Structures are given as structure tokens and as C-alpha cells.
Coordinates of C-alpha atoms in Angstrom, one line a residue:
Chain A
M1 CA 0.0 0.0 0.0
T2 CA 1.3 3.4 -1.0
V3 CA 1.1 5.9 1.9
A4 CA 0.6 9.6 1.5
K5 CA 0.5 12.8 3.5
L6 CA -2.2 15.3 2.7
I7 CA -1.5 19.0 3.5
D8 CA -4.6 21.1 3.3
T9 CA -3.0 24.5 3.2
S10 CA -6.4 26.2 3.7
L11 CA -6.4 24.8 7.3
C12 CA -2.9 25.7 8.3
I13 CA -2.7 28.3 11.1
G14 CA 1.1 28.5 11.1
C15 CA 1.5 27.2 14.6
K16 CA 4.7 25.4 13.7
A17 CA 3.8 22.5 16.0
C18 CA 4.8 20.1 13.1
E19 CA 8.2 21.7 13.0
V20 CA 8.8 21.1 16.7
A21 CA 7.4 17.5 16.4
C22 CA 9.7 16.8 13.5
Q23 CA 12.8 18.2 15.4
E24 CA 11.8 16.2 18.5
W25 CA 11.1 12.9 16.9
N26 CA 14.2 13.0 14.7
D27 CA 16.3 14.1 17.6
Q28 CA 17.5 17.3 15.9
E29 CA 19.3 20.0 17.8
F30 CA 17.8 23.3 16.7
T31 CA 20.5 25.7 15.6
L32 CA 19.5 29.3 15.5
G33 CA 19.3 30.3 11.9
V34 CA 18.7 33.5 10.0
F35 CA 16.0 35.9 10.8
N36 CA 14.7 37.4 7.6
N37 CA 11.9 39.7 8.9
T38 CA 9.1 37.1 8.4
Y39 CA 7.2 34.9 10.7
Q40 CA 9.0 31.8 9.3
T41 CA 11.3 30.0 11.6
Q42 CA 14.1 30.3 9.1
P43 CA 14.3 31.1 5.4
D44 CA 14.9 27.6 4.1
L45 CA 15.4 24.0 5.0
T46 CA 18.7 22.9 6.5
S47 CA 20.4 19.6 7.1
N48 CA 19.0 19.5 10.6
F49 CA 15.6 21.1 9.9
W50 CA 13.5 19.0 7.5
N51 CA 10.1 20.5 7.8
L52 CA 9.4 24.3 7.3
I53 CA 6.2 26.2 7.3
K54 CA 6.6 28.8 4.6
F55 CA 4.7 32.0 5.4
N56 CA 4.0 33.2 1.9
E57 CA 2.6 36.8 2.0
H58 CA -0.3 37.3 -0.3
V59 CA -2.4 40.3 -1.1
D60 CA -5.9 39.8 -2.5
D61 CA -8.2 42.8 -3.1
G62 CA -6.1 44.8 -0.7
V63 CA -6.4 42.2 2.0
N64 CA -3.1 40.8 3.3
S65 CA -3.0 37.1 4.1
W66 CA -0.5 34.3 4.4
L67 CA -0.5 31.3 2.1
M68 CA 0.9 28.7 4.5
A69 CA 2.8 25.9 2.9
K70 CA 4.5 23.1 4.8
Y71 CA 7.7 22.4 2.9
Q72 CA 9.5 19.1 3.1
C73 CA 10.4 16.1 0.9
M74 CA 7.6 15.2 -1.5
H75 CA 8.4 11.5 -1.7
C76 CA 8.1 11.4 -5.5
A77 CA 7.2 8.2 -7.4
D78 CA 9.9 9.1 -9.9
A79 CA 12.5 10.4 -7.5
G80 CA 15.1 12.7 -9.0
C81 CA 17.4 12.2 -5.9
L82 CA 17.4 8.5 -6.4
K83 CA 18.0 8.8 -10.1
A84 CA 21.1 11.0 -9.5
C85 CA 22.6 9.0 -6.6
P86 CA 25.7 7.0 -7.3
A87 CA 25.9 5.0 -4.0
P88 CA 23.7 1.9 -3.9
G89 CA 21.5 1.9 -0.8
A90 CA 22.1 5.5 0.2
I91 CA 18.6 6.4 -1.2
V92 CA 15.9 3.8 -1.1
Q93 CA 12.3 3.8 -2.2
L94 CA 10.3 1.7 0.1
P95 CA 7.4 -0.4 -1.1
N96 CA 5.0 2.0 0.6
G97 CA 6.4 4.9 -1.5
I98 CA 8.6 6.6 1.1
V99 CA 11.9 7.8 -0.3
D100 CA 14.3 7.4 2.5
F101 CA 18.0 8.4 2.9
N102 CA 20.3 6.0 4.6
Q103 CA 23.2 8.1 5.8
D104 CA 25.4 5.0 6.4
N105 CA 25.6 4.5 2.7
C106 CA 25.7 8.2 1.7
I107 CA 29.0 9.5 0.4
G108 CA 28.0 13.1 0.5
C109 CA 28.5 13.9 -3.2
G110 CA 25.3 16.0 -3.3
Y111 CA 24.1 14.7 -6.6
C112 CA 20.6 14.2 -5.1
I113 CA 20.5 17.9 -4.4
T114 CA 20.9 18.6 -8.1
G115 CA 18.5 15.8 -9.0
C116 CA 15.6 17.0 -6.7
P117 CA 13.0 19.1 -8.5
F118 CA 11.9 20.5 -5.2
D119 CA 15.3 21.5 -3.9
V120 CA 14.8 19.6 -0.6
P121 CA 18.0 17.5 0.4
R122 CA 20.6 19.4 2.4
L123 CA 24.3 18.6 2.8
S124 CA 25.6 18.8 6.4
S125 CA 28.9 20.6 6.6
V126 CA 29.5 18.6 9.8
T127 CA 28.8 15.0 8.8
K128 CA 29.3 15.5 5.0
K129 CA 26.0 13.5 4.5
V130 CA 22.7 14.6 3.0
Y131 CA 19.5 14.8 5.0
K132 CA 15.8 15.3 4.5
C133 CA 12.4 14.3 5.7
S134 CA 12.0 10.5 6.0
L135 CA 8.2 10.7 6.3
C136 CA 9.0 9.2 9.7
S137 CA 9.6 5.8 7.9
D138 CA 10.5 4.4 11.3
R139 CA 7.2 5.4 12.8
V140 CA 5.2 4.3 9.7
A141 CA 7.0 0.9 9.8
A142 CA 5.7 0.5 13.4
G143 CA 2.1 1.4 12.3
M144 CA 2.2 5.0 13.7
T145 CA 1.6 8.2 11.8
P146 CA 4.5 10.6 11.1
A147 CA 5.3 13.0 13.9
C148 CA 4.1 16.1 12.1
I149 CA 0.7 14.5 11.4
R150 CA 0.4 13.3 15.0
T151 CA 0.8 16.8 16.4
C152 CA -1.2 18.9 13.9
P153 CA -4.0 20.6 15.9
T154 CA -6.2 21.7 12.9
N155 CA -6.5 18.6 10.8
C156 CA -4.5 20.4 8.2
L157 CA -2.3 17.3 8.0
T158 CA -3.7 13.8 7.4
F159 CA -1.9 10.6 6.7
G160 CA -3.1 7.3 5.2
S161 CA -3.2 5.3 2.0
R162 CA -2.6 7.4 -1.1
T163 CA -6.0 6.4 -2.5
D164 CA -7.7 7.7 0.6
M165 CA -5.7 10.9 0.7
V166 CA -6.6 11.6 -3.0
Q167 CA -10.3 11.0 -2.1
L168 CA -10.1 13.3 0.9
A169 CA -8.3 16.0 -1.2
T170 CA -10.9 15.8 -3.9
A171 CA -13.7 16.2 -1.4
R172 CA -11.9 19.1 0.3
T173 CA -11.3 20.8 -3.1
A174 CA -15.0 20.6 -3.9
E175 CA -15.8 22.2 -0.5
L176 CA -13.4 25.0 -1.1
K177 CA -14.9 25.6 -4.6
E178 CA -18.4 25.8 -3.0
D179 CA -17.0 28.3 -0.5
G180 CA -16.0 30.5 -3.5
F181 CA -12.4 29.5 -4.1
K182 CA -12.8 28.8 -7.8
D183 CA -9.1 28.0 -8.3
A184 CA -8.9 25.4 -5.5
G185 CA -7.2 22.2 -6.5
I186 CA -4.8 19.4 -5.7
Y187 CA -1.0 19.7 -6.2
D188 CA 0.6 16.2 -6.5
G189 CA 3.4 16.6 -9.1
P190 CA 2.2 14.5 -12.1
G191 CA 5.6 15.4 -13.8
V192 CA 7.4 13.2 -11.3
G193 CA 4.9 10.3 -11.5
G194 CA 2.9 11.7 -8.6
T195 CA 4.2 12.7 -5.1
N196 CA 3.3 11.0 -1.9
V197 CA 2.9 14.4 -0.3
L198 CA -0.3 16.0 -1.6
Y199 CA -1.4 19.6 -1.2
V200 CA -4.8 21.1 -1.4
L201 CA -4.3 24.7 -2.6
K202 CA -6.8 27.6 -2.8
H203 CA -4.8 28.9 -5.7
A204 CA -3.9 25.7 -7.5
S205 CA -3.1 27.3 -10.8
E206 CA -0.4 29.4 -9.1
P207 CA 1.6 27.0 -6.9
E208 CA 4.5 29.5 -7.0
K209 CA 2.6 31.6 -4.6
Y210 CA 3.1 28.9 -2.1
G211 CA 6.8 28.5 -2.8
L212 CA 6.1 25.3 -4.8
P213 CA 7.5 24.7 -8.3
K214 CA 4.9 25.2 -11.1
D215 CA 5.6 21.9 -13.0
P216 CA 8.1 19.8 -11.1
R217 CA 10.1 17.5 -13.2
I218 CA 13.4 15.7 -12.9
P219 CA 15.8 18.2 -14.7
W220 CA 16.5 17.1 -18.3
A221 CA 20.2 17.4 -17.6
V222 CA 19.9 14.7 -14.9
S223 CA 17.9 12.4 -17.2
L224 CA 20.3 12.9 -20.0
W225 CA 23.3 12.3 -17.7
K226 CA 21.9 9.1 -16.2
G227 CA 20.3 7.9 -19.4
P228 CA 21.6 8.3 -23.0
L229 CA 24.9 9.9 -22.0
K230 CA 25.9 6.8 -20.1
W231 CA 25.2 4.5 -23.0
V232 CA 26.9 6.7 -25.6
A233 CA 30.0 6.9 -23.4
N234 CA 30.0 3.1 -22.8
A235 CA 29.7 2.4 -26.5
A236 CA 32.5 4.8 -27.2
F237 CA 34.8 3.0 -24.7
L238 CA 33.9 -0.4 -26.1
G239 CA 34.3 0.9 -29.7
T240 CA 37.8 2.3 -28.9
A241 CA 38.9 -1.0 -27.3
V242 CA 37.6 -3.2 -30.1
G243 CA 39.0 -0.8 -32.7
A244 CA 42.5 -0.9 -31.1
M245 CA 42.4 -4.7 -31.0
L246 CA 41.3 -5.0 -34.6
H247 CA 43.9 -2.5 -35.7
Y248 CA 46.7 -4.5 -34.1
L249 CA 45.4 -7.8 -35.6
K250 CA 45.2 -6.3 -39.1
F251 CA 48.2 -4.0 -39.2
G252 CA 50.4 -5.0 -36.2
P253 CA 53.0 -2.7 -34.7
K254 CA 54.7 0.2 -36.6
E255 CA 58.1 -1.1 -37.5
T256 CA 61.4 0.8 -36.9
H257 CA 63.9 0.8 -39.8
D258 CA 67.2 0.4 -38.0
D259 CA 69.4 -0.1 -41.0
E260 CA 71.9 2.4 -42.5
I261 CA 72.4 4.5 -39.4
H262 CA 76.0 5.5 -38.8
Chain B
M1 CA 71.8 -1.7 -36.7
T2 CA 73.2 0.7 -34.2
T3 CA 73.4 1.1 -30.5
K4 CA 73.5 4.8 -30.7
S5 CA 70.7 6.3 -28.5
I6 CA 69.2 9.7 -28.4
E7 CA 67.6 11.5 -25.5
R8 CA 63.9 11.9 -26.3
F9 CA 62.4 13.0 -23.0
S10 CA 64.2 14.8 -20.2
F11 CA 63.8 13.7 -16.6
A12 CA 61.4 16.6 -15.9
E13 CA 59.2 15.6 -18.9
R14 CA 59.1 12.0 -17.8
A15 CA 58.4 12.9 -14.2
S16 CA 55.5 15.2 -15.0
H17 CA 54.1 12.7 -17.6
W18 CA 54.0 9.8 -15.1
T19 CA 52.8 12.0 -12.3
S20 CA 49.9 13.1 -14.4
A21 CA 49.4 9.5 -15.7
L22 CA 49.0 8.1 -12.2
C23 CA 46.7 10.9 -11.1
F24 CA 44.7 10.4 -14.3
L25 CA 44.3 6.7 -13.6
Y26 CA 43.3 7.4 -10.0
A27 CA 40.8 10.1 -11.1
A28 CA 39.5 7.9 -14.0
F29 CA 38.8 4.8 -11.9
T30 CA 37.4 6.7 -8.9
G31 CA 35.4 8.8 -11.4
L32 CA 33.9 5.6 -12.9
A33 CA 32.9 4.5 -9.4
L34 CA 30.9 7.8 -9.0
W35 CA 29.6 7.5 -12.6
S36 CA 27.1 4.7 -12.1
P37 CA 25.8 2.6 -9.2
R38 CA 26.8 -0.4 -11.3
L39 CA 30.4 0.7 -11.1
F40 CA 30.2 1.8 -7.4
W41 CA 32.1 -1.4 -6.4
L42 CA 35.2 0.3 -7.8
S43 CA 35.1 2.6 -4.8
G44 CA 35.8 -0.4 -2.6
V45 CA 39.2 -0.7 -4.4
F46 CA 40.0 2.8 -3.4
G47 CA 39.0 2.9 0.2
G48 CA 35.2 3.2 0.1
G49 CA 32.7 5.7 -1.2
E50 CA 33.3 8.5 1.2
T51 CA 37.1 8.3 0.6
V52 CA 36.5 8.4 -3.1
R53 CA 34.2 11.4 -2.9
A54 CA 36.8 13.2 -0.8
W55 CA 39.9 12.3 -2.8
H56 CA 38.7 12.1 -6.4
P57 CA 38.7 15.9 -6.7
W58 CA 42.3 16.1 -5.4
G59 CA 43.4 13.4 -7.8
G60 CA 41.9 15.4 -10.6
L61 CA 43.5 18.6 -9.4
F62 CA 47.0 17.0 -9.2
F63 CA 46.4 15.6 -12.7
F64 CA 45.6 19.1 -13.9
L65 CA 48.7 20.6 -12.2
A66 CA 51.1 17.8 -13.6
L67 CA 49.5 18.3 -17.0
G68 CA 50.1 22.0 -16.6
V69 CA 53.9 21.4 -16.3
M70 CA 53.8 19.5 -19.6
F71 CA 51.6 22.2 -21.1
R72 CA 54.1 24.9 -20.3
R73 CA 57.0 22.8 -21.7
W74 CA 55.3 21.6 -24.8
A75 CA 52.6 24.0 -25.9
R76 CA 54.9 25.8 -28.4
Q77 CA 56.3 22.5 -29.8
M78 CA 52.7 21.3 -30.2
Q79 CA 51.6 24.0 -32.6
L80 CA 50.5 22.4 -35.9
D81 CA 52.4 23.4 -39.0
E82 CA 51.6 22.8 -42.7
D83 CA 53.2 19.4 -42.8
D84 CA 51.0 18.4 -39.8
Q85 CA 47.9 19.4 -41.8
V86 CA 49.0 17.0 -44.6
W87 CA 49.8 14.4 -42.0
L88 CA 46.3 14.7 -40.5
A89 CA 44.7 14.5 -44.0
K90 CA 46.6 11.3 -44.6
S91 CA 46.3 9.8 -41.1
H92 CA 44.4 6.9 -42.4
L93 CA 47.5 5.9 -44.3
Y94 CA 49.6 6.4 -41.2
A95 CA 47.3 4.0 -39.4
Q96 CA 47.9 1.4 -42.1
H97 CA 51.7 1.9 -41.8
I98 CA 51.8 3.3 -45.4
E99 CA 54.6 5.9 -45.3
A100 CA 54.6 7.1 -48.9
G101 CA 53.3 10.7 -49.1
I102 CA 53.2 11.3 -45.4
P103 CA 55.5 14.2 -44.4
E104 CA 58.2 13.4 -41.8
S105 CA 57.3 14.5 -38.3
G106 CA 59.2 16.8 -36.0
R107 CA 59.6 16.0 -32.3
F108 CA 55.9 15.2 -32.1
N109 CA 53.8 14.0 -35.0
A110 CA 50.4 15.6 -35.7
G111 CA 48.5 12.7 -34.0
Q112 CA 50.5 13.3 -30.8
K113 CA 49.8 17.0 -31.1
M114 CA 46.1 16.4 -31.4
M115 CA 46.2 14.2 -28.4
F116 CA 48.0 16.9 -26.5
W117 CA 45.4 19.5 -27.3
L118 CA 42.5 17.1 -26.7
Q119 CA 43.8 16.2 -23.2
S120 CA 44.6 19.9 -22.4
A121 CA 41.2 21.1 -23.4
S122 CA 39.3 18.3 -21.7
A123 CA 41.4 18.7 -18.5
F124 CA 40.6 22.4 -18.5
F125 CA 36.9 21.8 -18.7
L126 CA 37.1 18.9 -16.3
L127 CA 38.6 21.3 -13.7
L128 CA 36.0 24.0 -14.3
S129 CA 33.1 21.6 -14.0
G130 CA 34.8 19.5 -11.3
V131 CA 35.1 22.5 -8.9
V132 CA 31.4 23.0 -9.2
I133 CA 30.6 19.4 -8.4
W134 CA 33.2 19.4 -5.6
F135 CA 31.3 22.1 -3.7
P136 CA 27.6 21.7 -4.6
E137 CA 26.5 23.7 -1.6
F138 CA 28.1 26.8 -3.0
A139 CA 27.1 26.5 -6.7
P140 CA 23.8 27.7 -8.0
R141 CA 21.5 25.1 -9.5
P142 CA 21.9 25.9 -13.2
L143 CA 25.7 25.8 -12.8
R144 CA 25.5 22.4 -11.2
L145 CA 23.2 21.0 -13.9
G146 CA 25.7 22.2 -16.5
A147 CA 28.6 20.7 -14.6
I148 CA 27.1 17.2 -14.2
L149 CA 26.8 17.1 -18.0
L150 CA 30.1 18.7 -19.0
H151 CA 32.2 16.7 -16.5
P152 CA 31.3 13.2 -17.8
V153 CA 31.4 14.3 -21.4
C154 CA 34.9 15.6 -21.0
A155 CA 35.9 12.6 -18.9
A156 CA 34.7 10.2 -21.6
V157 CA 36.5 12.1 -24.4
S158 CA 39.6 12.3 -22.3
M159 CA 39.5 8.6 -21.3
G160 CA 38.8 7.5 -24.9
G161 CA 41.8 9.5 -25.9
I162 CA 44.0 7.9 -23.3
M163 CA 42.8 4.4 -24.4
V164 CA 44.2 5.3 -27.9
H165 CA 47.3 6.8 -26.3
F166 CA 47.8 3.7 -24.2
Y167 CA 47.4 1.4 -27.2
M168 CA 49.8 3.4 -29.3
S169 CA 52.5 3.5 -26.6
T170 CA 52.4 0.0 -25.4
M171 CA 51.6 -2.0 -28.5
A172 CA 51.3 0.0 -31.8
V173 CA 54.7 1.8 -31.7
P174 CA 57.4 -0.3 -30.1
G175 CA 60.1 1.8 -28.5
S176 CA 57.8 4.6 -27.3
M177 CA 57.5 3.2 -23.9
G178 CA 61.2 3.2 -23.4
A179 CA 61.3 6.8 -24.6
M180 CA 59.0 7.8 -21.8
V181 CA 60.4 5.5 -19.1
R182 CA 64.2 5.6 -19.7
G183 CA 64.1 8.8 -21.8
T184 CA 66.0 7.4 -24.8
V185 CA 65.3 6.0 -28.2
S186 CA 67.5 4.4 -30.8
A187 CA 68.7 6.5 -33.7
G188 CA 66.8 4.2 -36.0
W189 CA 63.6 4.8 -34.0
A190 CA 64.0 8.5 -34.2
R191 CA 64.6 8.5 -37.9
S192 CA 61.8 6.1 -38.6
H193 CA 59.1 7.9 -36.6
H194 CA 60.3 11.5 -36.2
G195 CA 62.6 12.1 -39.2
K196 CA 62.6 15.9 -39.0
W197 CA 63.4 15.8 -35.4
F198 CA 66.1 13.2 -36.0
R199 CA 67.9 15.6 -38.4
E200 CA 67.5 18.5 -36.1
M201 CA 69.3 16.4 -33.5
G202 CA 72.2 16.0 -36.0
G203 CA 71.3 12.6 -37.4
R204 CA 71.9 11.7 -41.0

């Protein structure tokens, strides 16, 4: 069964309880970051801060509001980090759809950072390993919900089978539309085969307003690098080796004419 | 036959060549380990994935520096002249050991000169892209995306070139290994393969 997390951004009050729960469960020491004149805890994700509520400022008909967006790993079906990773076992995709980093196998090359369409993984300058949200794979394996879900006081966060979450998101979108939010919709990254973190957005046609990429895809450079380029290079090496062998068999070595030297 | 030998490569030339060769082999094999999960087992030969990630860039940097020594020494001698153009146009005859119509070569033949420029250019771009990949946390995303493409392309070109270089020196042209190891060649070898250079050195 594929699991999923549903984030109904219309219900988020920005309490940041999920940030605290994430830090607590994952035993992260909070390091004081940068204050950038917003209500956000810090401007961006860091290697020891995997779950950030983005307070996106929004003006609609002269009314200021926040478009809250919980930002963390999206657990893509077609995971760019996994595609880019050279170290077997450092990034694994569990049967339940969770994309998990195993730091024991991570070599810290940072290719996953370049492969991720959501710019989520972060390299630690201390351990030289890359970290991100694990969707609490340890809790999920034990039949519990992720820490952020467990602590959310507004039902903004829900966790369950992906099918159920899609159903819930669809129903919630219909409600929002009834309430007058004509642009309400689901954000689930079809360009990466679907994400296992789903959003309900009031402004679904403009996910950038929430700090989410418009049409997330694995960068073509990464696909080319890990796809055709590999086979062209392999064929070139093989061709050179076979060519050298055939050359030697047909023409042999270049002879030296040693005669008539005085 | 003669036992007369001619100095082909000085100690400094041989030292920088073999320093760069060893660094190249290290960078190439550790690079292959990072190239694909299927080749990751190679990292075990070189001390594990973390070690390879930490030291591959240094191997590449030392390769670049050693190549830089050769570049400074040889760049002028590696300029292609008119005879070299003819040589390149007839390189398919050279490959078949047909000597008629192929101009005699100076210290380096046109093929060696092309190898020199190929390796110099690819090393330059490997360094540029390599620095970006070395420190991903300091490079903006578009730069990283360019680097992860440029680096393997240059590496493949460079390694393909070295495969040819390796074949030529160990098998196709007997005597060239001695030239780079002991530094000397026989007079007959010099006259056969680098006639113009042979006469410049006072040979008849």
C-alpha cells in the first residue's frame, strides 16, 4: 500500500507544532538560523531542519494574508534524488512509496540535491552527509503516523493510504470551490509520477505563490546524464577498445627501420 | 643496426608525464565509481565511497597541475604546421603503416599534437566543472546542472583519448614506452618515426 501525507494548506494556522514535532522525533538539535523579517522559523530547509512552514505573503483585493505551505520532501514516485545517486543503498524507495535516505551509505556527493526538482535535500557541513524528511519511515513501519501529522491541531495534516488521501483531497477541493475558491485544486506533481505528499491549494493554478514549483520534473540534464549519455560513453569506450584490437590484428606494430644508421 | 641512443624526453618531462598519468588513472577509476551505481564497487578498491568522494577531486587537481607542467613545456612544440595538416589528412595511411606521401614529423607528430590539445582542453573543462561538483552547496543550481553534463562528457573524451594513447605507446609503436620510461630512443627509431626531429638532433 502506498502511503501519503495530505497537506490542506487552507487549514494551516502557522502554529509550527509540526516543525517542533519533527525536530523532537528526529532528535535534531535546533541551531539558531537566519531571521529574515518574516514569521518563518528560518528562510529555508537545512540539514537538521527538514520541515518548514513557509509564510508566503499574499495580497488579495487589498487584504493581506498568508498562504501557508508546509515544505518538506515530496516523496516522488519518480524520485530525482534516487536517479542521481551513485551510491547503492544511500537512497531507497520503500514499497510504501517513502523515499528514505540511509546516511550509512551516503558518500556526500550532493548529486541528489541537483536531481531533486523541489530542492529539498541538504548537505551537512559537519557530517558530510545529506539529510531530508523521511516521512518518519521508522514510525510508519511501526504502524504509527508521522510526527508532524500526529501533532497537527487543525486537521490540516492527514496521513493514510494514497488512495484515501486523494479522495479526501478531492472532497476538500469541492468544499473550497463551494466556498468561493474557484481556483482550488490538488497539487501532486504529475511530472514526477505523482508525489506521496499532496497539497490542497486555494490557488492551484499558481503554486509558485506557495513557494512550490509550477511543473516539477526531474531536470532534463539529470535524465540525459543518467540515461543516453551513459550508453553513448559506454559504447565509445567499447568501440575504442575493439578498434584498437582489430587494428593490431590487421596492421600490427609500426616497424622501426634500424638499417643504414651511422 | 646501431646502439646509438638519443635522449627523447628529459627527466622533468618524464616525471611530469608519469605523475599526471598516475593521477589520471586514479581520477578515472574513482570517477567511474561515481559515474554509475553499477560501477560503485570500484570505490571499494580505493577505500570506500566517502574516501573516493573526498579524494577524487584532489586526484583530478593534481592531474591538472602535472599536465600544466607538460603544457608549459610543450605548448609551443605542439603547434600544428603545414606538414601536420597534410599528415592529418593522410592519417588513415599512417594507421595502415603506409609511409609514402606522409610528411616526416618533428619531435611530435600531428597525432600526438592532437592528443596533447585534446587532453589539455578536456582537462581544463574537467577542472571547471569539477570544482562546481566538488562544492555543490556553493554552486547555483543551473551551474550544477551544466557541470554534471560537462564533466562526464569531457571525462569520456579524455578517457577515450587515453585508451588510444595507451594502445599506441604499449603496442602499436614499439620503442615509445622506453622513450617515456628511460628517456631514450635508438637513432633508427628517431629516424623512422620523427625524421625531421632526427635531423634537427644532428642525425643523418
